[in-house]
Coordinates of C-alpha atoms and ligand atoms in Angstrom, one line a residue:
M46 CA 62.9 68.1 86.1
D47 CA 61.5 65.0 84.5
S48 CA 60.9 61.9 86.5
I49 CA 60.2 58.2 85.5
R50 CA 57.4 56.2 87.1
I51 CA 57.6 52.4 87.0
R52 CA 55.0 49.9 88.3
G53 CA 57.2 46.9 88.7
G54 CA 56.7 43.1 88.9
K55 CA 56.1 42.4 85.3
P56 CA 58.4 40.0 83.4
L57 CA 59.7 41.6 80.2
Y58 CA 59.1 39.8 76.9
G59 CA 60.0 41.0 73.4
K60 CA 62.8 42.5 71.4
I61 CA 65.0 45.5 72.0
E62 CA 67.2 47.1 69.3
I63 CA 70.5 48.3 70.7
S64 CA 71.7 51.8 69.7
G65 CA 75.1 52.9 68.7
A66 CA 77.6 53.2 71.6
K67 CA 77.7 56.7 73.2
N68 CA 81.2 56.0 74.6
A69 CA 82.5 55.1 71.1
A70 CA 80.6 57.9 69.3
L71 CA 82.1 60.7 71.4
P72 CA 85.8 60.0 70.6
L73 CA 84.9 59.2 67.0
M74 CA 83.2 62.6 66.7
V75 CA 86.2 64.3 68.3
A76 CA 88.5 62.7 65.7
C77 CA 86.9 65.0 63.1
L78 CA 89.2 67.7 64.5
L79 CA 92.2 65.9 62.9
T80 CA 91.3 66.6 59.3
D81 CA 89.9 69.4 57.1
E82 CA 87.8 66.8 55.2
T83 CA 84.4 65.4 56.2
V84 CA 84.0 62.6 58.7
T85 CA 80.6 60.8 58.4
L86 CA 79.4 58.7 61.3
R87 CA 76.5 56.3 61.1
N88 CA 74.5 54.5 63.8
L89 CA 74.9 57.6 66.1
P90 CA 72.9 57.2 69.3
H91 CA 70.3 59.9 70.0
V92 CA 71.3 60.9 73.6
A93 CA 72.1 64.1 75.3
D94 CA 75.9 63.7 75.5
I95 CA 76.0 63.6 71.7
T96 CA 74.2 66.9 71.5
T97 CA 76.5 68.4 74.1
L98 CA 79.6 67.3 72.1
I99 CA 78.1 68.7 68.8
N100 CA 77.8 72.1 70.5
L101 CA 81.4 71.9 71.7
L102 CA 82.7 70.9 68.3
C103 CA 80.7 73.6 66.5
Q104 CA 82.3 76.1 68.8
H105 CA 85.7 75.0 67.6
G106 CA 84.5 75.8 64.0
V107 CA 83.2 72.4 63.0
K108 CA 80.3 72.3 60.6
A109 CA 77.8 69.6 61.6
H110 CA 75.1 68.2 59.4
M111 CA 72.7 65.7 60.9
N112 CA 71.0 63.3 58.5
G113 CA 68.0 62.1 60.5
H114 CA 67.4 58.4 60.7
D115 CA 69.8 56.1 59.2
G116 CA 68.2 53.7 56.8
G117 CA 65.2 51.7 58.0
S118 CA 66.4 51.3 61.5
S119 CA 65.0 53.3 64.4
A120 CA 68.3 53.1 66.2
G121 CA 70.7 55.6 64.8
R122 CA 71.1 58.4 62.5
S123 CA 74.2 59.8 60.8
I124 CA 76.2 63.0 61.1
C125 CA 78.7 64.7 58.8
L126 CA 81.4 66.7 60.7
T127 CA 83.7 69.0 58.8
A128 CA 86.5 70.8 60.6
E129 CA 87.7 72.7 57.6
E130 CA 89.1 75.4 59.8
I131 CA 89.6 75.5 63.6
T132 CA 88.3 78.9 64.6
N133 CA 88.5 78.7 68.3
T134 CA 90.7 76.4 70.5
E135 CA 88.9 76.9 73.8
A136 CA 86.7 74.2 75.4
P137 CA 84.8 76.0 78.2
Y138 CA 84.1 74.8 81.7
D139 CA 80.4 75.1 81.1
I140 CA 80.5 72.2 78.6
V141 CA 83.3 70.1 79.9
R142 CA 82.0 70.0 83.4
K143 CA 78.7 68.5 82.1
M144 CA 80.5 65.8 80.1
R145 CA 84.1 64.8 80.8
A146 CA 84.6 63.4 77.3
G147 CA 84.6 67.1 76.1
A148 CA 88.2 67.3 77.4
L149 CA 89.2 64.8 74.7
V150 CA 89.6 67.7 72.3
L151 CA 92.9 68.6 74.0
G152 CA 95.1 66.2 72.1
P153 CA 93.5 66.6 68.7
L154 CA 93.5 70.4 68.9
L155 CA 97.2 70.5 69.9
A156 CA 98.1 68.1 67.1
R157 CA 96.1 70.0 64.5
V158 CA 96.8 73.7 65.3
G159 CA 99.4 73.6 68.0
K160 CA 97.3 75.1 70.8
A161 CA 94.3 74.4 73.1
K162 CA 92.8 75.8 76.2
V163 CA 90.6 73.1 77.7
S164 CA 88.7 73.3 81.0
L165 CA 89.7 70.7 83.7
P166 CA 86.6 68.6 84.0
G167 CA 86.6 68.7 87.8
G168 CA 85.4 65.9 89.9
C169 CA 82.1 64.2 89.4
A170 CA 79.8 62.1 91.4
I171 CA 81.9 58.9 90.9
G172 CA 85.3 60.3 91.8
T173 CA 88.0 62.9 91.3
R174 CA 88.8 61.8 87.7
P175 CA 92.1 63.6 87.1
M176 CA 93.7 64.5 83.7
N177 CA 97.3 63.8 84.7
L178 CA 97.8 60.9 82.2
H179 CA 96.6 63.1 79.3
V180 CA 98.8 66.0 80.4
D181 CA 101.9 63.9 81.1
G182 CA 101.6 62.1 77.8
L183 CA 101.1 65.2 75.7
E184 CA 104.1 66.8 77.5
A185 CA 106.2 63.8 76.6
M186 CA 105.2 64.5 73.0
G187 CA 106.7 68.0 73.3
A188 CA 103.7 70.1 74.4
K189 CA 103.9 72.7 77.1
I190 CA 100.9 72.7 79.4
D191 CA 100.1 75.0 82.3
I192 CA 97.2 74.8 84.6
E193 CA 95.7 78.3 84.9
A194 CA 92.4 79.2 86.6
G195 CA 90.9 75.7 86.1
Y196 CA 92.1 75.4 82.5
M197 CA 94.8 73.3 80.8
V198 CA 96.5 75.9 78.6
A199 CA 98.5 73.9 76.1
E200 CA 100.8 74.8 73.2
A201 CA 103.1 73.0 70.8
P202 CA 104.2 75.7 68.4
N203 CA 106.5 73.3 66.6
G204 CA 104.0 70.5 66.5
L205 CA 104.0 67.3 68.5
K206 CA 106.8 64.7 68.3
G207 CA 106.4 60.9 68.6
A208 CA 107.3 59.5 72.1
E209 CA 107.3 56.3 74.1
I210 CA 104.5 56.6 76.7
R211 CA 103.7 54.1 79.4
F212 CA 100.5 54.6 81.3
D213 CA 100.7 53.7 85.0
T214 CA 96.9 53.4 85.2
V215 CA 94.8 52.0 82.4
S216 CA 92.7 54.9 81.1
V217 CA 90.3 54.8 78.3
G218 CA 90.2 58.6 77.8
A219 CA 94.0 59.1 78.0
T220 CA 94.5 56.3 75.5
E221 CA 92.0 57.9 73.1
D222 CA 93.4 61.4 73.5
L223 CA 97.0 60.4 72.9
L224 CA 96.1 58.0 70.1
M225 CA 94.4 60.9 68.2
A226 CA 97.3 63.3 68.9
A227 CA 99.9 60.8 67.8
C228 CA 98.2 60.4 64.4
L229 CA 99.4 63.9 63.4
A230 CA 102.7 63.9 65.4
D231 CA 106.1 63.8 63.8
G232 CA 107.5 60.3 64.2
V233 CA 106.5 57.2 66.0
T234 CA 104.5 57.1 69.3
V235 CA 104.3 54.0 71.4
L236 CA 101.5 53.7 73.9
E237 CA 102.2 51.0 76.5
N238 CA 99.6 49.7 79.0
A239 CA 97.0 51.2 76.7
A240 CA 93.3 50.6 77.4
R241 CA 91.8 47.7 75.3
E242 CA 88.1 48.7 75.5
P243 CA 86.2 47.9 72.3
E244 CA 85.5 51.7 72.0
I245 CA 89.3 52.2 71.5
T246 CA 89.3 49.6 68.7
D247 CA 86.4 51.5 67.1
L248 CA 88.5 54.7 67.3
V249 CA 91.5 52.9 65.8
L250 CA 89.4 51.6 62.9
L251 CA 88.0 55.1 62.1
L252 CA 91.5 56.6 62.4
Q253 CA 92.9 54.0 60.0
A254 CA 90.0 54.7 57.6
M255 CA 91.2 58.4 57.8
G256 CA 94.7 57.3 56.7
A257 CA 96.4 56.9 60.1
D258 CA 99.1 54.3 60.6
I259 CA 98.4 52.4 63.8
E260 CA 99.6 48.9 64.8
G261 CA 98.5 46.8 67.7
I262 CA 94.8 47.1 67.4
G263 CA 93.0 45.4 70.3
T264 CA 96.2 45.1 72.4
D265 CA 97.7 47.2 75.2
R266 CA 100.6 48.3 73.0
L267 CA 99.6 50.7 70.2
V268 CA 102.3 52.0 67.8
V269 CA 101.3 55.1 65.8
T270 CA 103.4 56.5 63.0
G271 CA 102.4 60.1 62.6
K272 CA 101.2 61.5 59.2
P273 CA 101.3 65.1 58.1
K274 CA 97.6 65.0 57.2
L275 CA 94.5 62.7 57.6
H276 CA 91.6 62.6 55.3
G277 CA 87.8 62.2 55.6
A278 CA 86.1 58.9 56.1
E279 CA 82.7 57.2 56.7
Y280 CA 82.3 54.9 59.6
S281 CA 79.5 53.2 61.5
V282 CA 79.6 53.4 65.4
M283 CA 79.7 50.0 67.2
P284 CA 76.8 48.8 69.2
D285 CA 76.5 50.0 72.8
R286 CA 77.8 47.2 75.0
I287 CA 76.6 48.9 78.2
E288 CA 73.1 49.4 76.9
T289 CA 73.2 45.7 75.8
G290 CA 74.3 44.6 79.2
T291 CA 71.7 46.8 80.9
Y292 CA 68.8 45.3 79.0
A293 CA 70.2 41.8 79.5
M294 CA 69.9 42.6 83.2
A295 CA 66.4 43.9 82.7
A296 CA 65.3 40.5 81.2
A297 CA 67.1 38.7 84.1
I298 CA 65.8 40.7 87.0
T299 CA 62.1 40.5 85.8
G300 CA 62.3 36.8 85.0
G301 CA 61.4 37.3 81.3
K302 CA 62.8 36.7 77.9
V303 CA 64.2 39.5 75.7
E304 CA 66.0 39.4 72.4
L305 CA 68.7 42.0 72.0
T306 CA 69.3 42.9 68.4
N307 CA 71.8 45.1 66.4
T308 CA 74.5 44.2 68.9
R309 CA 77.3 41.7 69.6
A310 CA 77.7 39.2 72.4
D311 CA 81.5 39.2 72.1
L312 CA 81.5 42.8 73.4
I313 CA 80.1 41.7 76.8
E314 CA 81.7 38.3 77.4
A315 CA 82.6 39.2 81.0
V316 CA 79.0 40.3 81.7
I317 CA 77.5 37.2 80.1
E318 CA 79.9 34.9 82.1
V319 CA 78.7 36.5 85.4
M320 CA 75.1 36.3 84.4
E321 CA 75.4 32.6 83.5
E322 CA 77.0 32.0 86.8
A323 CA 74.0 33.7 88.4
G324 CA 71.7 31.3 86.6
I325 CA 70.6 33.4 83.7
T326 CA 70.3 31.9 80.2
V327 CA 72.1 33.7 77.4
E328 CA 71.7 32.4 73.9
R329 CA 73.9 34.0 71.3
T330 CA 72.3 34.9 68.0
E331 CA 73.6 36.2 64.7
N332 CA 73.0 39.9 65.6
G333 CA 72.9 39.8 69.4
M334 CA 71.5 37.5 72.0
I335 CA 68.4 36.2 73.8
V336 CA 68.4 36.6 77.5
S337 CA 66.0 34.7 79.7
R338 CA 65.2 33.5 83.2
D339 CA 62.4 31.3 84.4
P340 CA 60.7 33.5 87.1
N341 CA 60.7 30.4 89.4
S342 CA 64.4 29.8 89.1
P343 CA 66.5 31.7 91.6
I344 CA 69.2 34.3 90.8
L345 CA 72.4 33.0 92.4
G346 CA 74.8 35.3 94.3
V347 CA 78.2 36.1 92.5
D348 CA 81.4 37.7 93.5
V349 CA 82.6 40.2 91.0
Q350 CA 85.4 42.8 90.7
T351 CA 85.3 45.5 88.1
Q352 CA 88.4 45.6 85.9
P353 CA 89.6 47.3 82.6
Y354 CA 88.5 45.4 79.5
P355 CA 88.3 42.4 79.0
G356 CA 87.3 42.3 82.7
Y357 CA 83.9 43.1 84.1
P358 CA 83.1 46.7 83.2
T359 CA 82.7 49.4 85.9
D360 CA 79.8 50.8 83.8
M361 CA 77.9 47.5 84.5
Q362 CA 78.6 47.5 88.2
A363 CA 75.4 49.3 89.4
Q364 CA 73.2 47.2 87.2
L365 CA 74.7 43.9 88.5
M366 CA 74.2 45.2 92.0
A367 CA 70.5 45.8 91.3
L368 CA 70.2 42.2 90.0
M369 CA 71.9 40.8 93.1
T370 CA 69.5 42.6 95.5
V371 CA 66.9 40.0 94.6
S372 CA 69.3 37.0 94.4
S373 CA 68.8 34.0 96.7
G374 CA 72.3 34.3 98.2
A375 CA 75.0 36.8 99.0
S376 CA 77.3 38.6 96.6
M377 CA 80.5 40.6 96.9
I378 CA 80.9 43.4 94.4
T379 CA 84.2 45.2 94.4
E380 CA 84.8 48.5 92.4
T381 CA 88.4 48.9 91.5
I382 CA 88.2 51.6 88.8
F383 CA 86.5 54.5 90.5
E384 CA 86.8 55.4 94.2
N385 CA 83.2 56.5 94.8
R386 CA 80.9 54.5 92.6
F387 CA 78.4 53.2 95.1
M388 CA 76.0 56.2 95.2
H389 CA 73.2 53.9 94.1
V390 CA 73.5 51.9 97.3
P391 CA 71.4 54.2 99.6
E392 CA 68.8 54.5 96.8
L393 CA 68.6 50.8 96.2
S394 CA 68.3 50.4 100.0
R395 CA 65.2 52.7 99.9
L396 CA 63.6 49.9 97.8
G397 CA 64.4 47.3 100.4
A398 CA 67.8 46.1 99.2
N399 CA 70.2 44.8 101.8
I400 CA 73.7 46.1 101.0
N401 CA 76.7 46.9 103.2
V402 CA 79.6 48.8 101.9
H403 CA 83.1 48.2 103.2
G404 CA 85.6 50.4 101.4
R405 CA 85.6 49.4 97.8
S406 CA 83.5 46.3 98.3
A407 CA 79.7 46.0 98.7
M408 CA 78.2 42.9 100.3
V409 CA 74.7 42.4 98.8
R410 CA 72.4 39.9 100.5
G411 CA 69.4 39.0 98.4
A412 CA 66.1 40.5 99.8
K413 CA 62.8 38.6 99.6
E414 CA 61.3 41.4 97.6
L415 CA 61.8 45.0 96.7
V416 CA 59.0 47.5 97.3
G417 CA 58.7 50.6 95.1
A418 CA 59.6 54.1 96.5
P419 CA 60.7 57.5 95.3
V420 CA 64.4 57.5 94.6
M421 CA 67.0 59.9 93.2
A422 CA 69.2 59.3 90.2
T423 CA 72.9 60.4 90.9
D424 CA 74.8 59.4 87.8
L425 CA 74.2 57.7 84.5
R426 CA 74.7 54.0 85.4
A427 CA 73.4 54.5 89.0
S428 CA 70.2 55.8 87.6
V429 CA 69.6 52.8 85.3
S430 CA 70.2 50.5 88.3
L431 CA 67.3 52.1 89.9
V432 CA 65.2 51.6 86.8
L433 CA 66.1 47.8 86.9
A434 CA 65.3 47.6 90.6
G435 CA 62.0 49.5 89.9
L436 CA 61.1 46.9 87.3
A437 CA 61.5 44.1 89.8
A438 CA 59.9 46.0 92.8
S439 CA 56.2 45.6 93.7
G440 CA 54.2 48.9 93.6
E441 CA 55.4 52.2 92.2
T442 CA 58.9 53.5 92.0
V443 CA 59.5 57.1 90.9
I444 CA 63.0 58.0 89.8
N445 CA 63.8 61.7 90.0
R446 CA 66.5 63.7 88.2
V447 CA 66.4 61.5 85.1
Y448 CA 68.5 63.9 83.0
H449 CA 71.3 61.6 84.1
L450 CA 69.6 58.7 82.2
D451 CA 69.0 60.9 79.1
R452 CA 72.8 61.5 78.8
G453 CA 73.3 57.9 77.8
Y454 CA 70.2 55.8 77.1
E455 CA 68.2 56.4 74.0
R456 CA 64.4 56.1 74.3
L457 CA 64.7 54.0 77.5
E458 CA 61.0 54.1 78.4
E459 CA 59.9 53.3 74.9
K460 CA 62.3 50.3 74.6
L461 CA 61.2 48.8 78.0
A462 CA 57.5 49.6 77.4
A463 CA 57.6 47.7 74.1
C464 CA 58.6 44.6 76.2
G465 CA 55.6 45.0 78.5
A466 CA 57.1 47.3 81.3
D467 CA 54.7 49.7 82.9
I468 CA 56.9 52.7 82.7
S469 CA 56.3 56.4 81.8
R470 CA 57.9 59.8 82.1
A471 CA 56.4 62.8 83.8
Q472 CA 57.6 66.1 82.4
G473 CA 58.9 68.4 85.1
D474 CA 59.5 72.1 85.2
Ligands
UD1_661 C1 85.6 56.1 80.3 C2 84.1 56.0 80.0 C3 83.4 55.7 81.3 C4 84.0 54.5 82.0 C5 85.5 54.6 82.1 C6 86.1 53.3 82.6 C7 83.7 57.4 78.1 C8 83.1 58.7 77.6 N1 83.6 57.2 79.4 O1 85.8 57.2 81.1 O2 82.0 55.5 81.0 O3 83.4 54.3 83.3 O4 86.1 54.9 80.9 O5 85.9 52.2 81.8 O6 84.2 56.6 77.4 N2 92.7 58.4 85.6 C9 93.8 59.0 86.1 N3 94.4 60.0 85.4 C10 93.9 60.4 84.2 C11 92.8 59.7 83.6 C12 92.2 58.7 84.4 O7 94.2 58.7 87.2 O8 94.5 61.3 83.5 C13 92.0 57.3 86.4 C14 90.6 57.6 86.7 O9 90.5 58.4 87.9 C15 90.0 56.2 86.9 C16 90.8 55.4 85.9 O10 91.9 56.1 85.5 O11 90.3 55.8 88.2 C17 90.0 55.0 84.7 O12 89.5 56.2 84.1 P1 89.3 56.4 82.5 O13 89.5 55.1 81.9 O14 90.2 57.5 82.1 O15 87.8 56.9 82.4 P2 87.2 57.8 81.3 O16 88.0 57.7 80.0 O17 87.0 59.2 81.9

């Protein structure tokens, strides 16, 4: 297994081009199952989860054609996906367990061909991550779903019908799944307490370009009038707001100055607000932002709770914690979305961080300095928090099990090295 070696303590200076958003690209790719025409997606990030999803879609009969780099930009390439015929409706455990977003095929397959057999994703490092909201919503639309041997076995022989669905928890995945299914259902579907994450807006925009009738874009009430057919479309994936926030934290933690391009500040307002409170300077530009901190000015402690969008994102919790480990005060970070998302705490502690977890809250007291050590990546965002801490630590940090990072960060070492980080990858067995 590959590892990443960082010799920390160097402020980052330079420019980083942000890639397309993995969490937007995945549902956009799944949406190709809703039409027999071609869906072309541009600005696709080059990360492992995208490859995993291409494999899953191909197994359902989708023809995928990758077009290499997209224009002059190094970030992004385009893909043409054509689901002319669905040849197989099973999404196997082997793929879905690796990447929960694979389970998103459930609604679109049911809507298009009236049946689907999709593995339950199972738990993952950050929590149990159930599928009840997806299942209940599709059942309200007339599907019959049984759980058999770890699979959701679903059918809707007479097609799906519009329904009024109120989510009792805000779920990005369930909103996306039901939104896609509703586009081909018979009648009007109303999704109440829907997630408002920008990735949902991206999906709505693609679905509208495919001919779907959706009202309430950007709100927590989406009204979808089903159509018998959708058509092909071309669409460019939004910038990755989590990658944007992560590199903003990298500039901040090292006391450097980094321009983030090909992105949008409005996607991470909650993150910027917290960073400004912590004493970091964020200057908005036409295609991104410039993030800086004078190495002699302290990082101030902040109290933050993760929340559904537009609140502070759970996917930026670990990175903020890394930043707070070298603050000059105390911070309280509370995780409200996932029940077990503090696995980075013991690893950050190995570098000298002072963190105490009480239930869903972590009290972080700024340490004088972090000192490099070998650490273990446990999930995608936890891994990148170790990279951030390693960039700030003196001496050498070696991060093992970096396949977690490769799921969601495109050319991470290259992007950081271009700003002066001493970072390299060692190929493992
Ligand atoms: C997506 C993101 C992930 C992010 C998360 C929350 C993708 C590919 N992944 O994950 O990076 O951390 O949103 O912003 O976009 N829940 C239920 N029942 C369900 C579904 C979810 O109780 O049927 C709960 C979950 O356990 C969790 C909460 O709802 O506590 C939010 O999860 P959800 O928004 O669904 O996360 P994902 O869509 O899986």
